[in-house]
C-alpha cells in the first residue's frame, strides 16, 4: 500500500514569491491535514480537508491556503513568502471520521531567502 | 496556557529501564489521544492511540489516560537505544473530524 507522497521534498524560494506544495494521501483516505514544523514552535496545525471541504483551520494568516481535489490529493499555497515561513511542511493522511491516527508524508522542506 | 504540554527534556534513561513520558491537555472535551515518535530528520510516526480512561498496552509501550486529570502518559519498558527520539503527544478535540493538536515533544535519549 503506497504511503503519503509529498512533493517537492525541498524548495528554496525568495521573499515575496509564492509556493505550492502537493500531497497525495493513502488510497482510500479522505482527510488531509497540513502542519508546519519549526524548531521553535513544533508542529502547528494549518488546516484539514475532507471530501474537498476545509473543515478546520489553524491560526495562520490568509497567505496560507489550501484545497483538496476529488481524488483526495491536496495542495497548499503560501503567497508573499516571508523569511519566517521557512519550515518543514508535513501532510498527514487519515480516513477522516474521528481519526485513529495520522500517517505523515516525508514533508517538504521550504527555505525562504 | 498551551493546549497540549509536555516536558521538553531531554530525558535520559539507561538501556533496559522504563522511560516515562507525560502530557497534559487543556480542553476537557478532547476525545482521542495519540503518541507519535519522531526520529531526527524524519516524519512523525504513530506509536499508539487511546480513547478511554485507563491503560492500553502494545508490546513494550503502555499508554495511560486520565481524563479527570487531563493527563496522558507513555511508558516504554526495556528501553533500547533505538527508542532515542522525540515523542509527540497529540490530542484530537473532536470525534467526527480531525483537529489534532500536538504538544512540543519530549526528547528521549536511551544510554547504552
XYZ file of N, CA and C in Angstrom:
675
model
N 0.851 -1.194 0.000
C 0.000 0.000 0.000
C 0.881 1.237 0.000
N 0.685 2.124 -0.957
C 1.520 3.309 -1.049
C 1.253 4.208 0.139
N 2.316 4.914 0.559
C 2.190 5.831 1.679
C 1.734 7.185 1.211
N 2.019 8.175 2.032
C 1.656 9.553 1.734
C 2.799 10.182 0.952
N 2.488 10.748 -0.171
C 3.512 11.313 -1.038
C 3.435 12.830 -1.048
N 4.532 13.441 -0.692
C 4.604 14.899 -0.729
C 5.659 15.326 -1.741
N 5.300 16.321 -2.524
C 6.256 16.877 -3.475
C 6.176 18.390 -3.465
N 7.285 19.063 -3.708
C 8.627 18.508 -3.787
C 9.190 18.235 -2.386
N 10.335 17.621 -2.291
C 10.941 17.381 -0.981
C 11.633 18.638 -0.453
N 12.209 19.391 -1.354
C 12.941 20.598 -0.968
C 12.586 21.739 -1.923
N 12.529 22.930 -1.330
C 12.245 24.126 -2.111
C 13.042 25.288 -1.538
N 13.604 26.091 -2.408
C 14.213 27.351 -1.986
C 13.511 28.451 -2.763
N 12.949 29.393 -2.022
C 12.215 30.492 -2.638
C 12.722 31.812 -2.081
N 12.426 32.863 -2.816
C 12.803 34.212 -2.411
C 11.617 34.892 -1.744
N 11.900 35.751 -0.804
C 10.843 36.530 -0.142
C 9.935 37.184 -1.178
N 8.667 37.155 -0.928
C 7.703 37.765 -1.819
C 7.123 36.816 -2.857
N 7.820 35.696 -3.095
C 7.300 34.733 -4.058
C 6.171 33.920 -3.424
N 5.569 33.085 -4.255
C 4.568 32.166 -3.732
C 5.005 30.734 -4.018
N 4.406 29.796 -3.293
C 4.807 28.408 -3.444
C 3.581 27.514 -3.306
N 3.602 26.411 -4.032
C 2.533 25.413 -3.937
C 3.138 24.070 -3.605
N 2.608 23.435 -2.569
C 3.070 22.125 -2.143
C 1.957 21.121 -2.393
N 2.353 19.893 -2.688
C 1.372 18.876 -3.046
C 1.444 17.677 -2.108
N 0.300 17.050 -1.899
C 0.216 15.881 -1.036
C -0.781 14.890 -1.614
N -0.357 13.653 -1.782
C -1.262 12.572 -2.175
C -1.412 11.633 -1.001
N -2.623 11.522 -0.427
C -2.806 10.690 0.762
C -2.822 9.203 0.400
N -2.899 8.398 1.443
C -3.035 6.963 1.267
C -4.347 6.684 0.539
N -4.317 5.718 -0.352
C -5.508 5.386 -1.101
C -6.661 5.035 -0.168
N -7.796 5.684 -0.394
C -8.959 5.445 0.455
C -9.101 6.428 1.601
N -8.037 7.123 1.930
C -8.123 8.151 2.968
C -8.717 9.418 2.369
N -9.657 9.995 3.094
C -10.350 11.170 2.565
C -9.968 12.461 3.281
N -9.208 12.333 4.363
C -8.823 13.525 5.119
C -7.339 13.800 4.938
N -7.046 15.055 4.664
C -5.656 15.509 4.583
C -5.503 16.711 5.497
N -4.535 16.627 6.382
C -4.227 17.754 7.266
C -2.821 18.234 6.966
N -2.620 19.504 7.152
C -1.312 20.114 6.913
C -0.791 20.725 8.204
N 0.512 20.532 8.421
C 1.177 21.079 9.598
C 2.469 21.768 9.173
N 2.799 22.787 9.937
C 4.090 23.459 9.791
C 4.934 23.064 11.002
N 6.155 22.625 10.753
C 7.029 22.265 11.872
C 8.286 23.104 11.832
N 8.526 23.785 12.935
C 9.744 24.564 13.111
C 10.352 24.200 14.457
N 11.667 24.393 14.612
C 12.302 24.041 15.890
C 11.705 24.795 17.072
N 11.314 26.032 16.846
C 10.828 26.836 17.962
C 9.370 26.608 18.313
N 8.548 26.309 17.324
C 7.096 26.209 17.534
C 6.565 24.787 17.465
N 7.372 23.850 17.066
C 6.889 22.477 16.962
C 5.927 22.336 15.804
N 5.003 21.367 15.925
C 4.021 21.101 14.878
C 2.809 22.005 15.071
N 2.589 22.867 14.111
C 1.457 23.786 14.176
C 0.436 23.421 13.099
N -0.820 23.307 13.519
C -1.899 22.904 12.619
C -2.228 24.032 11.658
N -2.242 23.708 10.381
C -2.598 24.687 9.354
C -4.063 24.564 8.961
N -4.435 23.435 8.407
C -5.831 23.176 8.035
C -6.032 21.690 7.748
N -7.322 21.340 7.695
C -7.715 19.973 7.419
C -8.789 19.974 6.346
N -8.656 19.083 5.387
C -9.624 18.938 4.304
C -10.198 17.530 4.323
N -11.484 17.491 4.012
C -12.173 16.206 3.915
C -13.172 16.321 2.781
N -13.095 15.417 1.838
C -14.001 15.421 0.688
C -14.109 16.808 0.070
N -12.976 17.398 -0.192
C -12.839 18.694 -0.902
C -13.290 19.888 -0.068
N -13.610 19.683 1.200
C -14.082 20.786 2.050
C -13.087 21.031 3.173
N -12.806 22.304 3.415
C -11.962 22.627 4.564
C -12.825 22.582 5.811
N -12.496 21.665 6.728
C -13.298 21.517 7.942
C -12.705 22.270 9.125
N -11.409 22.488 9.081
C -10.741 23.151 10.195
C -9.612 24.002 9.673
N -9.346 25.070 10.388
C -8.246 25.946 10.017
C -7.538 26.374 11.283
N -6.220 26.415 11.223
C -5.432 26.876 12.361
C -5.260 28.385 12.325
N -4.415 28.866 13.210
C -4.218 30.310 13.359
C -3.074 30.830 12.507
N -3.224 30.697 11.229
C -2.227 31.205 10.295
C -2.862 32.303 9.442
N -2.030 33.234 8.951
C -2.582 34.331 8.137
C -3.157 33.804 6.823
N -3.929 34.671 6.197
C -4.603 34.292 4.966
C -3.668 33.977 3.809
N -2.376 34.273 3.987
C -1.411 33.924 2.938
C -1.304 32.405 2.757
N -1.724 31.702 3.781
C -1.694 30.237 3.743
C -3.076 29.747 3.320
N -3.109 28.989 2.262
C -4.386 28.470 1.787
C -4.187 27.057 1.260
N -5.287 26.397 1.037
C -5.173 25.039 0.523
C -6.418 24.654 -0.226
N -6.367 23.469 -0.788
C -7.547 22.909 -1.420
C -7.370 21.400 -1.520
N -8.479 20.746 -1.778
C -8.441 19.306 -1.963
C -9.235 18.957 -3.208
N -8.744 18.024 -3.950
C -9.367 17.631 -5.195
C -10.237 16.381 -4.988
N -10.975 16.049 -6.005
C -11.923 14.939 -5.882
C -11.221 13.598 -5.645
N -9.964 13.500 -6.014
C -9.214 12.253 -5.763
C -8.496 12.282 -4.408
N -8.842 13.245 -3.582
C -8.304 13.457 -2.223
C -6.917 14.078 -2.190
N -6.274 14.194 -3.328
C -4.991 14.915 -3.329
C -5.207 16.350 -2.870
N -4.212 16.873 -2.186
C -4.360 18.224 -1.631
C -3.152 19.075 -2.001
N -3.390 20.322 -2.106
C -2.312 21.292 -2.290
C -2.435 22.375 -1.241
N -1.304 22.904 -0.825
C -1.327 24.115 -0.015
C -0.469 25.174 -0.702
N -0.888 26.387 -0.551
C -0.240 27.502 -1.202
C 0.141 28.540 -0.154
N 1.318 29.075 -0.295
C 1.725 30.190 0.554
C 2.107 31.333 -0.369
N 1.438 32.454 -0.216
C 1.737 33.604 -1.062
C 2.590 34.609 -0.279
N 3.213 35.483 -1.012
C 4.039 36.555 -0.431
C 4.923 36.003 0.687
N 5.792 35.102 0.326
C 6.616 34.396 1.301
C 7.435 35.346 2.161
N 7.539 34.957 3.422
C 8.360 35.680 4.394
C 9.444 34.735 4.905
N 10.511 35.323 5.448
C 11.604 34.504 5.964
C 11.099 33.518 7.009
N 10.143 33.953 7.802
C 9.600 33.116 8.874
C 8.785 31.938 8.393
N 8.529 31.874 7.101
C 7.788 30.732 6.554
C 8.701 29.539 6.316
N 9.986 29.730 6.490
C 10.928 28.623 6.343
C 10.615 27.558 7.382
N 10.337 26.370 6.918
C 9.892 25.315 7.828
C 9.783 24.013 7.060
N 9.500 22.956 7.819
C 9.123 21.681 7.225
C 7.599 21.639 7.200
N 7.035 21.409 6.046
C 5.579 21.326 5.912
C 5.206 19.856 5.741
N 4.399 19.403 6.677
C 4.025 17.996 6.716
C 2.558 17.828 6.364
N 2.302 16.822 5.574
C 0.951 16.435 5.221
C 0.628 15.154 5.973
N -0.576 15.090 6.518
C -0.992 13.916 7.270
C -2.281 13.367 6.689
N -2.318 12.085 6.485
C -3.448 11.408 5.856
C -4.181 10.573 6.908
N -5.509 10.586 6.843
C -6.285 9.715 7.715
C -7.618 9.406 7.052
N -8.306 8.360 7.532
C -9.626 8.075 6.974
C -10.590 9.238 7.157
N -10.457 9.950 8.303
C -11.164 11.213 8.450
C -12.409 11.205 9.300
N -12.801 10.051 9.849
C -14.008 10.011 10.658
C -13.633 9.747 12.107
N -13.156 10.792 12.798
C -12.710 10.551 14.159
C -11.481 9.675 14.121
N -10.391 10.314 13.913
C -9.176 9.645 13.482
C -8.686 8.569 14.439
N -8.134 7.538 13.881
C -7.363 6.573 14.655
C -5.885 6.859 14.475
N -5.573 8.056 14.026
C -4.183 8.461 13.901
C -3.818 8.807 12.478
N -2.782 9.568 12.353
C -2.314 10.022 11.056
C -1.193 9.148 10.528
N -1.069 9.166 9.207
C 0.165 8.757 8.551
C 0.733 10.000 7.881
N 1.956 10.313 8.217
C 2.581 11.515 7.686
C 3.367 11.215 6.419
N 3.424 12.214 5.564
C 4.346 12.179 4.452
C 5.744 12.567 4.915
N 6.686 12.528 3.989
C 8.079 12.848 4.328
C 8.312 14.338 4.492
N 7.345 15.127 4.039
C 7.454 16.563 4.236
C 8.112 17.296 3.079
N 7.858 18.569 3.036
C 8.528 19.477 2.103
C 9.299 20.491 2.926
N 10.585 20.530 2.704
C 11.431 21.499 3.422
C 11.497 22.771 2.595
N 10.879 23.830 3.107
C 10.849 25.119 2.418
C 11.839 26.071 3.064
N 12.699 26.631 2.266
C 13.633 27.650 2.730
C 13.343 28.935 1.979
N 13.108 29.996 2.708
C 12.849 31.308 2.109
C 14.073 32.184 2.354
N 14.631 32.708 1.269
C 15.850 33.516 1.394
C 15.584 34.960 0.936
N -2.206 29.469 28.618
C -1.936 28.034 28.748
C -1.971 27.383 27.373
N -0.931 26.605 27.062
C -0.901 25.910 25.789
C -1.881 24.751 25.823
N -2.369 24.376 24.652
C -3.396 23.334 24.594
C -2.861 21.978 24.995
N -1.649 21.672 24.576
C -1.027 20.390 24.898
C 0.387 20.688 25.380
N 0.704 20.206 26.564
C 2.009 20.492 27.139
C 2.767 19.212 27.451
N 4.057 19.273 27.228
C 4.949 18.162 27.554
C 6.246 18.739 28.101
N 6.921 17.975 28.921
C 8.274 18.342 29.318
C 9.182 18.191 28.109
N 9.954 19.238 27.844
C 10.760 19.204 26.618
C 11.947 18.265 26.731
N 12.348 17.964 27.963
C 13.513 17.120 28.157
C 14.793 17.918 27.966
N 15.903 17.239 27.637
C 15.919 15.824 27.286
C 15.780 14.909 28.499
N 15.136 13.790 28.242
C 15.001 12.755 29.239
C 16.007 11.664 28.895
N 16.851 11.353 29.849
C 17.860 10.312 29.624
C 17.580 9.136 30.537
N 17.562 7.936 29.964
C 17.375 6.718 30.755
C 18.400 5.690 30.303
N 18.826 4.817 31.196
C 19.752 3.759 30.783
C 19.017 2.661 30.017
N 19.745 1.996 29.178
C 19.176 0.883 28.418
C 18.579 -0.149 29.375
N 17.374 -0.605 29.024
C 16.686 -1.594 29.845
C 15.755 -1.005 30.893
N 15.845 0.291 31.115
C 14.994 0.950 32.115
C 13.637 1.298 31.502
N 12.741 1.778 32.372
C 11.432 2.263 31.915
C 11.517 3.774 31.693
N 11.101 4.189 30.514
C 11.011 5.626 30.225
C 9.567 6.058 30.400
N 9.362 7.152 31.096
C 8.013 7.662 31.361
C 7.883 9.057 30.763
N 6.948 9.201 29.850
C 6.735 10.467 29.150
C 5.343 10.971 29.489
N 5.252 12.248 29.806
C 3.999 12.801 30.301
C 3.465 13.915 29.415
N 2.149 14.087 29.476
C 1.487 15.079 28.628
C 0.217 15.542 29.340
N -0.034 16.832 29.326
C -1.301 17.363 29.835
C -1.972 18.171 28.741
N -3.297 18.260 28.808
C -4.043 18.982 27.784
C -5.082 19.855 28.460
N -5.504 20.892 27.777
C -6.358 21.888 28.414
C -7.843 21.716 28.095
N -8.180 21.133 26.939
C -9.572 21.041 26.527
C -10.224 19.783 27.092
N -11.151 19.975 28.028
C -11.806 18.827 28.657
C -12.644 18.017 27.684
N -12.996 18.635 26.557
C -13.805 17.930 25.571
C -13.002 17.056 24.632
N -11.703 16.991 24.829
C -10.857 16.195 23.936
C -11.257 14.736 23.990
N -11.187 14.102 22.828
C -11.776 12.773 22.699
C -10.770 11.661 22.478
N -9.704 11.934 21.770
C -8.752 10.869 21.472
C -7.338 11.410 21.577
N -6.445 10.496 21.915
C -5.100 10.892 22.329
C -4.086 9.971 21.659
N -2.995 10.572 21.221
C -2.048 9.842 20.395
C -0.625 10.089 20.871
N 0.197 9.101 20.659
C 1.633 9.251 20.831
C 2.317 8.950 19.509
N 3.179 9.905 19.102
C 3.978 9.751 17.897
C 5.453 9.794 18.282
N 6.226 9.119 17.492
C 7.680 9.133 17.653
C 8.278 9.785 16.405
N 9.238 10.669 16.633
C 9.879 11.337 15.512
C 11.389 11.252 15.675
N 12.012 10.511 14.773
C 13.467 10.474 14.737
C 13.967 11.736 14.050
N 15.180 12.119 14.391
C 15.768 13.321 13.828
C 15.790 13.246 12.300
N 15.241 14.260 11.662
C 15.236 14.316 10.213
C 14.146 13.500 9.551
N 13.283 12.902 10.354
C 12.201 12.066 9.811
C 10.845 12.637 10.194
N 9.809 12.063 9.609
C 8.443 12.471 9.930
C 7.960 11.733 11.166
N 6.973 12.287 11.842
C 6.391 11.572 12.982
C 5.721 10.277 12.524
N 5.801 9.268 13.376
C 5.105 8.017 13.098
C 4.276 7.651 14.321
N 3.084 7.147 14.082
C 2.163 6.825 15.159
C 2.640 5.604 15.935
N 2.693 5.733 17.256
C 3.014 4.597 18.126
C 1.723 3.946 18.591
N 0.834 4.739 19.174
C -0.425 4.210 19.624
C -1.406 5.319 19.929
N -2.676 4.945 20.059
C -3.696 5.905 20.430
C -4.550 5.306 21.543
N -5.217 6.187 22.268
C -6.059 5.751 23.377
C -7.262 6.659 23.459
N -8.428 6.080 23.736
C -9.666 6.853 23.825
C -10.257 6.832 25.238
N -10.071 5.721 25.933
C -10.762 5.526 27.203
C -9.797 5.637 28.375
N -10.337 6.040 29.508
C -9.527 6.090 30.721
C -8.908 4.736 31.012
N -7.696 4.763 31.521
C -7.030 3.523 31.883
C -5.769 3.330 31.072
N -5.364 2.080 30.996
C -4.124 1.720 30.322
C -4.409 0.976 29.025
N -3.506 1.177 28.078
C -3.554 0.415 26.830
C -2.129 0.001 26.504
N -1.949 -1.306 26.318
C -0.605 -1.834 26.124
C -0.421 -2.325 24.698
N 0.766 -2.079 24.169
C 1.122 -2.586 22.837
C 2.610 -2.881 22.852
N 2.942 -4.151 23.060
C 4.343 -4.525 23.130
C 5.021 -3.888 24.325
N 6.108 -3.174 24.069
C 6.826 -2.521 25.170
C 6.218 -1.174 25.563
N 5.195 -0.762 24.858
C 4.595 0.553 25.089
C 3.268 0.434 25.835
N 3.076 1.325 26.809
C 1.796 1.429 27.504
C 1.383 2.893 27.542
N 0.191 3.159 27.035
C -0.371 4.496 27.145
C -1.353 4.515 28.305
N -1.342 5.598 29.055
C -2.243 5.753 30.191
C -3.009 7.058 30.035
N -4.310 7.004 30.265
C -5.147 8.180 30.119
C -5.967 8.407 31.372
N -5.966 9.643 31.835
C -6.796 10.049 32.966
C -7.496 11.340 32.561
N -8.728 11.210 32.104
C -9.448 12.382 31.602
C -9.783 13.363 32.714
N -10.037 12.877 33.899
C -10.359 13.781 35.012
C -9.184 14.703 35.308
N -7.990 14.172 35.209
C -6.785 14.967 35.458
C -6.225 15.585 34.188
N -6.841 15.253 33.046
C -6.393 15.765 31.742
C -4.931 15.438 31.518
N -4.655 14.169 31.646
C -3.269 13.698 31.676
C -3.151 12.422 30.854
N -2.107 12.398 30.022
C -1.806 11.207 29.223
C -0.330 10.893 29.414
N -0.013 9.623 29.507
C 1.394 9.277 29.620
C 1.722 8.111 28.703
N 3.011 7.966 28.457
C 3.517 6.840 27.662
C 4.671 6.231 28.437
N 4.561 4.927 28.689
C 5.645 4.199 29.328
C 6.305 3.314 28.274
N 7.622 3.331 28.266
C 8.379 2.462 27.378
C 9.208 1.541 28.262
N 8.847 0.258 28.231
C 9.574 -0.708 29.047
C 10.782 -1.216 28.288
N 11.796 -1.671 29.050
C 13.009 -2.230 28.438
C 13.517 -1.304 27.325
N 13.750 -0.054 27.678
C 14.145 0.949 26.685
C 15.403 0.517 25.937
N 15.404 0.786 24.650
C 16.526 0.465 23.788
C 17.108 1.737 23.181
N 18.394 1.721 22.820
C 18.968 2.909 22.163
C 18.166 3.338 20.942
N 17.530 2.384 20.260
C 16.725 2.722 19.083
C 15.448 3.484 19.446
N 15.121 3.546 20.730
C 13.965 4.339 21.170
C 14.318 5.815 21.303
N 15.584 6.146 21.173
C 16.012 7.544 21.279
C 15.393 8.352 20.149
N 14.552 9.296 20.515
C 13.778 10.072 19.535
C 13.022 11.155 20.299
N 12.289 11.954 19.563
C 11.358 12.896 20.180
C 9.965 12.284 20.153
N 9.297 12.327 21.300
C 7.972 11.747 21.430
C 6.945 12.871 21.518
N 5.989 12.812 20.620
C 4.978 13.855 20.497
C 3.640 13.345 20.992
N 3.065 14.073 21.913
C 1.711 13.806 22.374
C 0.761 14.620 21.507
N -0.349 14.023 21.101
C -1.304 14.731 20.249
C -2.717 14.464 20.736
N -3.562 15.460 20.601
C -4.923 15.387 21.117
C -5.902 15.784 20.020
N -6.922 14.963 19.831
C -7.966 15.282 18.869
C -9.169 15.812 19.627
N -9.557 17.019 19.304
C -10.592 17.674 20.084
C -11.997 17.336 19.634
N -12.090 16.549 18.605
C -13.435 16.242 18.097
C -13.556 14.759 17.808
N -14.769 14.277 17.743
C -14.965 12.869 17.417
C -15.247 12.666 15.947
N -15.906 13.635 15.323
C -16.389 13.403 13.966
C -15.410 13.856 12.900
N -14.425 14.643 13.287
C -13.433 15.028 12.308
C -12.131 15.332 13.019
N -11.114 15.574 12.228
C -9.772 15.709 12.796
C -9.403 17.162 13.040
N -9.129 17.481 14.284
C -8.386 18.702 14.561
C -7.405 18.303 15.648
N -6.274 17.820 15.205
C -5.306 17.247 16.125
C -4.244 18.277 16.457
N -4.095 18.498 17.755
C -3.127 19.466 18.254
C -1.971 18.699 18.880
N -0.772 19.069 18.513
C 0.419 18.398 19.001
C 1.071 19.186 20.131
N 1.631 18.446 21.060
C 2.491 19.060 22.056
C 3.864 19.319 21.466
N 4.722 19.987 22.222
C 6.044 20.356 21.713
C 7.014 19.187 21.609
N 6.669 18.068 22.258
C 7.533 16.896 22.194
C 8.515 16.817 23.344
N 8.856 15.581 23.690
C 9.881 15.298 24.694
C 10.986 14.505 24.024
N 12.205 14.993 24.160
C 13.357 14.303 23.594
C 13.821 13.222 24.566
N 13.884 12.003 24.084
C 14.315 10.868 24.900
C 15.647 10.357 24.385
N 16.554 10.131 25.316
C 17.849 9.546 24.980
C 18.030 8.303 25.846
N 18.232 7.152 25.199
C 18.465 5.896 25.905
C 19.956 5.602 25.828
N 20.571 5.564 26.995
C 22.026 5.429 27.069
C 22.415 3.950 27.155
N 23.258 3.470 26.225
C 23.660 2.040 26.259
C 24.473 1.732 27.501
